[in-house]
PDB file of C-alpha atoms and ligand atoms in Angstrom:
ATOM      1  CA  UNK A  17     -46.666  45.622  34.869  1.00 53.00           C
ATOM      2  CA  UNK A  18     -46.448  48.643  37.205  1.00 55.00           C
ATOM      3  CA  UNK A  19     -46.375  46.617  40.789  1.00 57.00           C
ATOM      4  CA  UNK A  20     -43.749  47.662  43.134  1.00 61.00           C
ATOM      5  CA  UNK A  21     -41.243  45.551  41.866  1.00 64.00           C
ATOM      6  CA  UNK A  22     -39.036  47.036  39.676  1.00 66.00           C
ATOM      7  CA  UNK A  23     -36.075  46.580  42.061  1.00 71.00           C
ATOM      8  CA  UNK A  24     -37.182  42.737  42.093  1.00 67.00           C
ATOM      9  CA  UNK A  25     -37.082  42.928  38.133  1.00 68.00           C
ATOM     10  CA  UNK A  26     -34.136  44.277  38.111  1.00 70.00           C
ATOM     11  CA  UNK A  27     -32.318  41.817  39.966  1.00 67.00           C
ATOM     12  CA  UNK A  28     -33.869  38.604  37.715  1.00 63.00           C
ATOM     13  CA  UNK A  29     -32.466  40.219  34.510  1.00 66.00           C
ATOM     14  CA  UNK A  30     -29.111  40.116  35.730  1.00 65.00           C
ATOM     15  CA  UNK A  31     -29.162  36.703  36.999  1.00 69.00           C
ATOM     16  CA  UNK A  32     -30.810  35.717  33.728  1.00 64.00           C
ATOM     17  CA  UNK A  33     -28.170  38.140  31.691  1.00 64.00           C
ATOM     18  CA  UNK A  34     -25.108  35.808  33.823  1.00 63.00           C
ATOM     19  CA  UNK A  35     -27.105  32.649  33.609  1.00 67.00           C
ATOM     20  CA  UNK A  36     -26.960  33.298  29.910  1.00 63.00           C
ATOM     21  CA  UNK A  37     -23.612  34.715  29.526  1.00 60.00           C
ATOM     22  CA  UNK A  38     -22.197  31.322  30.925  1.00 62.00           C
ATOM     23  CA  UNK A  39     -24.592  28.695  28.936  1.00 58.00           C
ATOM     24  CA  UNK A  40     -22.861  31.219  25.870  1.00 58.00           C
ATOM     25  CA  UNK A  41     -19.625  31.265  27.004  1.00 55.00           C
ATOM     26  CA  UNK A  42     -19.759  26.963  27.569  1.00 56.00           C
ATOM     27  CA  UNK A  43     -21.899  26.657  24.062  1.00 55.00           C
ATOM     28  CA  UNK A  44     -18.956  27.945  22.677  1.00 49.00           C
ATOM     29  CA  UNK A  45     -15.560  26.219  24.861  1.00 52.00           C
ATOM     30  CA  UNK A  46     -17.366  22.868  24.465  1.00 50.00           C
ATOM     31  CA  UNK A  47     -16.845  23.266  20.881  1.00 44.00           C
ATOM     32  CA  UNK A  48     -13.327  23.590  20.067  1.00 46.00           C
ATOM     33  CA  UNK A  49     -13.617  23.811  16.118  1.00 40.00           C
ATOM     34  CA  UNK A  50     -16.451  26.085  16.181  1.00 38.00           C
ATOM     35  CA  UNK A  51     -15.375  29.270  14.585  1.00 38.00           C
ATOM     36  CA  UNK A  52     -18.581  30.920  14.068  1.00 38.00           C
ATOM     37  CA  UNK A  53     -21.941  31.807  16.363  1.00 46.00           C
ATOM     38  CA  UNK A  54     -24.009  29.862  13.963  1.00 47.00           C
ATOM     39  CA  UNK A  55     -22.384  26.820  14.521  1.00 49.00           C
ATOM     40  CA  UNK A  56     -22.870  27.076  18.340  1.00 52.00           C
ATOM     41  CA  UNK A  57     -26.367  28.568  17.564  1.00 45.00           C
ATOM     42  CA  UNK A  58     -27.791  26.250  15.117  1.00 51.00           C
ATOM     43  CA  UNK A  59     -29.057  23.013  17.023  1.00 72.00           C
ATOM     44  CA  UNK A  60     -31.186  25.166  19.304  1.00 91.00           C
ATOM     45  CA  UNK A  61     -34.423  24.397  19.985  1.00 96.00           C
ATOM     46  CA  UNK A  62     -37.504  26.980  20.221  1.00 97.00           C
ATOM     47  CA  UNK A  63     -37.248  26.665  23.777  1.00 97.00           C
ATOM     48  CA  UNK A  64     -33.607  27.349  23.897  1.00 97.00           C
ATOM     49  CA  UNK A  65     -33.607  30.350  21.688  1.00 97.00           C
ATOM     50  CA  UNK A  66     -36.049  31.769  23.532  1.00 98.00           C
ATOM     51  CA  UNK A  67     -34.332  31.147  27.389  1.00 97.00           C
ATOM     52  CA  UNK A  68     -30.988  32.691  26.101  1.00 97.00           C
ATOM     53  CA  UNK A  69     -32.114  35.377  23.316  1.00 97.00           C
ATOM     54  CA  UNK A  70     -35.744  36.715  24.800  1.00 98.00           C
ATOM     55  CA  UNK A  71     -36.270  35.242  28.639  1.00 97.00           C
ATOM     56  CA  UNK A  72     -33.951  37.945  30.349  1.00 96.00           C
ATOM     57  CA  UNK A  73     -37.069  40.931  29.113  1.00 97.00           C
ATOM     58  CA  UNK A  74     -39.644  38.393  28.988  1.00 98.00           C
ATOM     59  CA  UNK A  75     -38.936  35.990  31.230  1.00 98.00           C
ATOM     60  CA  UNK A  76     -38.981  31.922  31.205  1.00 97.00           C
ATOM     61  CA  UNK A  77     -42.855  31.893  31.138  1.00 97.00           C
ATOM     62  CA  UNK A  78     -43.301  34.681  29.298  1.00 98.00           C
ATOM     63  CA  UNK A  79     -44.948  36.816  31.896  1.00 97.00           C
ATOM     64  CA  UNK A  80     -41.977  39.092  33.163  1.00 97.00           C
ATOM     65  CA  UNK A  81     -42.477  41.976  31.296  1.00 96.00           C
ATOM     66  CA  UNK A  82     -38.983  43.709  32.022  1.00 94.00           C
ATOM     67  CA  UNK A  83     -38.013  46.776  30.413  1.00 91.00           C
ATOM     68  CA  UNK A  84     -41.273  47.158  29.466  1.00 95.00           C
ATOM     69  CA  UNK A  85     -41.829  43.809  27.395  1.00 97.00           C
ATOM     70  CA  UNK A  86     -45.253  42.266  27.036  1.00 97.00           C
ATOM     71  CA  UNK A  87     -46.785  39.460  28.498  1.00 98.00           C
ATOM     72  CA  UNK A  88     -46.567  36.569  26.017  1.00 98.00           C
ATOM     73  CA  UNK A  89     -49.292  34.669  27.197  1.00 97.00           C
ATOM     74  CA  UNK A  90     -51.558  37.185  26.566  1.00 97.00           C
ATOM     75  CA  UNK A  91     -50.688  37.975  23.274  1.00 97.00           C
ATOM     76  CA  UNK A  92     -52.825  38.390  20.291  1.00 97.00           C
ATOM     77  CA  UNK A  93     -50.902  38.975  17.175  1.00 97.00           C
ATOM     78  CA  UNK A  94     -51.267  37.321  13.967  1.00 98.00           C
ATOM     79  CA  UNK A  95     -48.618  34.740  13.083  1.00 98.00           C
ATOM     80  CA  UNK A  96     -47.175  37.494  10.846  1.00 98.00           C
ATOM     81  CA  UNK A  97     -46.866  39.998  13.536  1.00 98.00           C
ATOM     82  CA  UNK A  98     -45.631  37.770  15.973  1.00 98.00           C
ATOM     83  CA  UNK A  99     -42.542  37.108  13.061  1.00 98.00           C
ATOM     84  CA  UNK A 100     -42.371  41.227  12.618  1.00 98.00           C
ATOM     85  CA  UNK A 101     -41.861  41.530  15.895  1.00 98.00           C
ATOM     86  CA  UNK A 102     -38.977  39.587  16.634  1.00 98.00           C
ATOM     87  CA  UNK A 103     -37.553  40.540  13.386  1.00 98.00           C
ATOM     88  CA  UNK A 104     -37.954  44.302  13.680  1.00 98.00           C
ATOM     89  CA  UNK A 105     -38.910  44.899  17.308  1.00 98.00           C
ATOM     90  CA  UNK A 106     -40.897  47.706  18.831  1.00 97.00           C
ATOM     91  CA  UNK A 107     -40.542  50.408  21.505  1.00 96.00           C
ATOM     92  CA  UNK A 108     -38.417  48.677  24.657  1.00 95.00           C
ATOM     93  CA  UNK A 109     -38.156  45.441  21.694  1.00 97.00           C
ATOM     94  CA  UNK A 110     -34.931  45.286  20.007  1.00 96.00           C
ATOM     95  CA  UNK A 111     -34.589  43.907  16.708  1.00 98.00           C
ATOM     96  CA  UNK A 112     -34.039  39.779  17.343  1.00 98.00           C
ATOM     97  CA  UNK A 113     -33.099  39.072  13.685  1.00 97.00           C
ATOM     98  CA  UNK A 114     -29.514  39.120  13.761  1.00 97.00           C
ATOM     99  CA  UNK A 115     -29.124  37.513  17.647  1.00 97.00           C
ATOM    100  CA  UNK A 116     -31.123  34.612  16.244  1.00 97.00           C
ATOM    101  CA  UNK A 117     -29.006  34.359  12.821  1.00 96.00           C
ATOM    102  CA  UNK A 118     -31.496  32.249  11.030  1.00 96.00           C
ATOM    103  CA  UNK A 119     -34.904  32.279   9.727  1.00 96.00           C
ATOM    104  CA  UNK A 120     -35.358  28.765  11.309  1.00 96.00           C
ATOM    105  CA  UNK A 121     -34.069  29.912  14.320  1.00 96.00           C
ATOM    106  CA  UNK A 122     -36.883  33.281  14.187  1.00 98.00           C
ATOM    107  CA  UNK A 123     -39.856  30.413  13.017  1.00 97.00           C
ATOM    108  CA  UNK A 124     -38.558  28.259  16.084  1.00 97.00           C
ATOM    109  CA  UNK A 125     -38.938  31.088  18.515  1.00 98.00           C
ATOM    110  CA  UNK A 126     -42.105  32.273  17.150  1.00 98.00           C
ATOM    111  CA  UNK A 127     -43.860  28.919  17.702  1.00 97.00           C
ATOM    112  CA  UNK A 128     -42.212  27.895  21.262  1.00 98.00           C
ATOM    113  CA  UNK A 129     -43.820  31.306  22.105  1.00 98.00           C
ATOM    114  CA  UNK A 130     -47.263  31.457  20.788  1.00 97.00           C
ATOM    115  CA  UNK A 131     -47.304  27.786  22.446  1.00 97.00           C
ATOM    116  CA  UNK A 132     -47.638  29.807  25.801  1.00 97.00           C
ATOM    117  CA  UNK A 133     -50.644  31.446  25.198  1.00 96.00           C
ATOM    118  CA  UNK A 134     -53.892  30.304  26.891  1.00 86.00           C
TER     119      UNK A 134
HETATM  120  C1  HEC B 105     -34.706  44.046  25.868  1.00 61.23           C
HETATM  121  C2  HEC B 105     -35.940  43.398  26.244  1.00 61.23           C
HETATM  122  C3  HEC B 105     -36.585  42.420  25.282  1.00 61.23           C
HETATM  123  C4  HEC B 105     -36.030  41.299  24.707  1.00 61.23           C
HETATM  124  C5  HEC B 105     -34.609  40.766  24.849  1.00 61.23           C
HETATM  125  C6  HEC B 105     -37.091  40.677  23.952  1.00 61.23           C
HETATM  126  N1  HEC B 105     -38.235  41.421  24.037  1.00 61.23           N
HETATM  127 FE1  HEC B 105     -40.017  40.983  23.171  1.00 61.23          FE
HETATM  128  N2  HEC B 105     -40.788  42.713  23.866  1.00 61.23           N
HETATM  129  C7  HEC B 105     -40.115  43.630  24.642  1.00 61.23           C
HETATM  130  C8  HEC B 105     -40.936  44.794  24.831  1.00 61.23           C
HETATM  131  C9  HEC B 105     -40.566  46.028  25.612  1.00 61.23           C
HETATM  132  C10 HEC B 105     -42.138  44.539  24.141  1.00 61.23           C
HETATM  133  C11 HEC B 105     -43.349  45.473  24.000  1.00 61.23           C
HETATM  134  C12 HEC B 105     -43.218  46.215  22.683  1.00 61.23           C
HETATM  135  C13 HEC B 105     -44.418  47.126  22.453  1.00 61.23           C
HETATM  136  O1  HEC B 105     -44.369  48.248  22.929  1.00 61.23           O
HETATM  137  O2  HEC B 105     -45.371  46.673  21.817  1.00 61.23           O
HETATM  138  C14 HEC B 105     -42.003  43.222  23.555  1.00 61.23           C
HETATM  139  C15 HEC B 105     -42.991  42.614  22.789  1.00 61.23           C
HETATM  140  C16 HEC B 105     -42.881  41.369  22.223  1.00 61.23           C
HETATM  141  C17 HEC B 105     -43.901  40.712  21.448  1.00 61.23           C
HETATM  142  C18 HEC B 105     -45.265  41.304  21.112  1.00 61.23           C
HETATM  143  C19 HEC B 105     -46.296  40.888  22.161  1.00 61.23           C
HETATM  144  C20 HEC B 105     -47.638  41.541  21.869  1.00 61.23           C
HETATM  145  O3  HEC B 105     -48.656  40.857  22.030  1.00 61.23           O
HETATM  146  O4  HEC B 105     -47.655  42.721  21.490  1.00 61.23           O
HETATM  147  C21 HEC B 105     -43.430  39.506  21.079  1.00 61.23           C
HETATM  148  C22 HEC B 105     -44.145  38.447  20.250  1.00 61.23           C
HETATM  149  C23 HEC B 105     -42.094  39.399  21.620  1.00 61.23           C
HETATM  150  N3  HEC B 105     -41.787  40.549  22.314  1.00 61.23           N
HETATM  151  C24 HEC B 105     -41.281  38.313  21.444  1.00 61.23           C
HETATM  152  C25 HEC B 105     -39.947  38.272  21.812  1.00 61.23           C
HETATM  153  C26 HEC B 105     -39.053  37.200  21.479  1.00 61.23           C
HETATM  154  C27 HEC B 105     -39.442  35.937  20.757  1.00 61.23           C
HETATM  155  C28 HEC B 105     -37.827  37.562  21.942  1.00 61.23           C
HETATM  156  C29 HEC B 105     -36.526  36.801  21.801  1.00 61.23           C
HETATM  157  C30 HEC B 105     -36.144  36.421  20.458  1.00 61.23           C
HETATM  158  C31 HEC B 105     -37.963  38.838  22.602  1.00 61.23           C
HETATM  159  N4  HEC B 105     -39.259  39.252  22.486  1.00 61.23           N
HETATM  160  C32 HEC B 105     -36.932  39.513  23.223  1.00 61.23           C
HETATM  161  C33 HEC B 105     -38.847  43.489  25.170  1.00 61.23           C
HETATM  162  C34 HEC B 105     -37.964  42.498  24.837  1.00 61.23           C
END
C-alpha cells in the first residue's frame, strides 16, 4: 500500500490507538473485582480481539495495511501459518501471543480473520 496516504494512515492509527485505549481503560473500571487482564480479556469475541489487539495496523476490514501490515482479505496462508503469525509475528508484525493471553483467544482471532477473505 504505497498511495499517497501515509499522513491519512497515520492519523487512523491514532484514533484507533485512543478508541482502544478507552474501550481498555472502561473493560477494566466496569469491573471492579477484576484484578487481572485475563479476566477483562476473556469473554472477547473473535471480532473483539481483533478491533482492540490487530485493527489499529490492519484496520477494521482488514485492508489498512499500516506500518506495513498486509491486507487480510487477500491472504493465503495455511491455517497453521495464519496461527504462526499472530503467535510469532513477522517483519512490521509483532508477536500477538502474549496481548491475546490465551490460545482461545489466538484460535478466535485466527478464524474472525480468515472469515474476511474473499
Ligand atoms: C503493529 C502493526 C500490526 C499489528 C498490531 C498486527 N499486525 Fe498483522 N501484520 C502486520 C504486518 C506489518 C504484516 C506483514 C508481515 C510480513 O512482512 O509478512 C502483518 C501480517 C499479518 C498476517 C499475514 C498475512 C499474510 O497473508 O501474509 C496475518 C494473518 C496477521 N498479520 C494477523 C494479525 C492479527 C490477527 C493481529 C492481531 C492479533 C495482527 N495481525 C496485528 C502488522 C501488524
Amino acid at each position: 500500500m504505497a498511495f499517497q496516504r501515509s499522513s491519512f494512515s497515520r492519523f487512523l492509527v491514532l484514533t484507533i490507538v485512543g478508541a482502544s485505549f478507552s474501550i481498555f481503560v472502561t473493560a477494566c473500571n466496569s469491573k471492579p473485582g477484576a484484578s487481572s487482564k485475563t479476566d477483562a480479556g476473556h469473554s472477547l469475541s473473535g471480532e473483539e480481539l481483533y478491533i482492540e489487539n490487530c485493527a489499529v495496523c490492519h484496520g477494521e476490514d482488514g485492508k489498512l495495511g499500516a506500518s506495513g501490515a498486509k491486507d487480510l482479505t487477500e491472504s493465503t496462508l495455511s491455517d497453521n501459518e495464519v496461527l504462526q503469525r499472530i503467535n510469532e509475528g513477522k517483519n512490521g508484525m509483532p508477536p500477538m501471543k502474549s496481548a491475546l493471553e490465551t490460545k482461545e483467544n489466538v484460535s478466535a482471532v485466527a478464524e474472525y480473520i480468515k472469515g474476511m477473505r474473499k
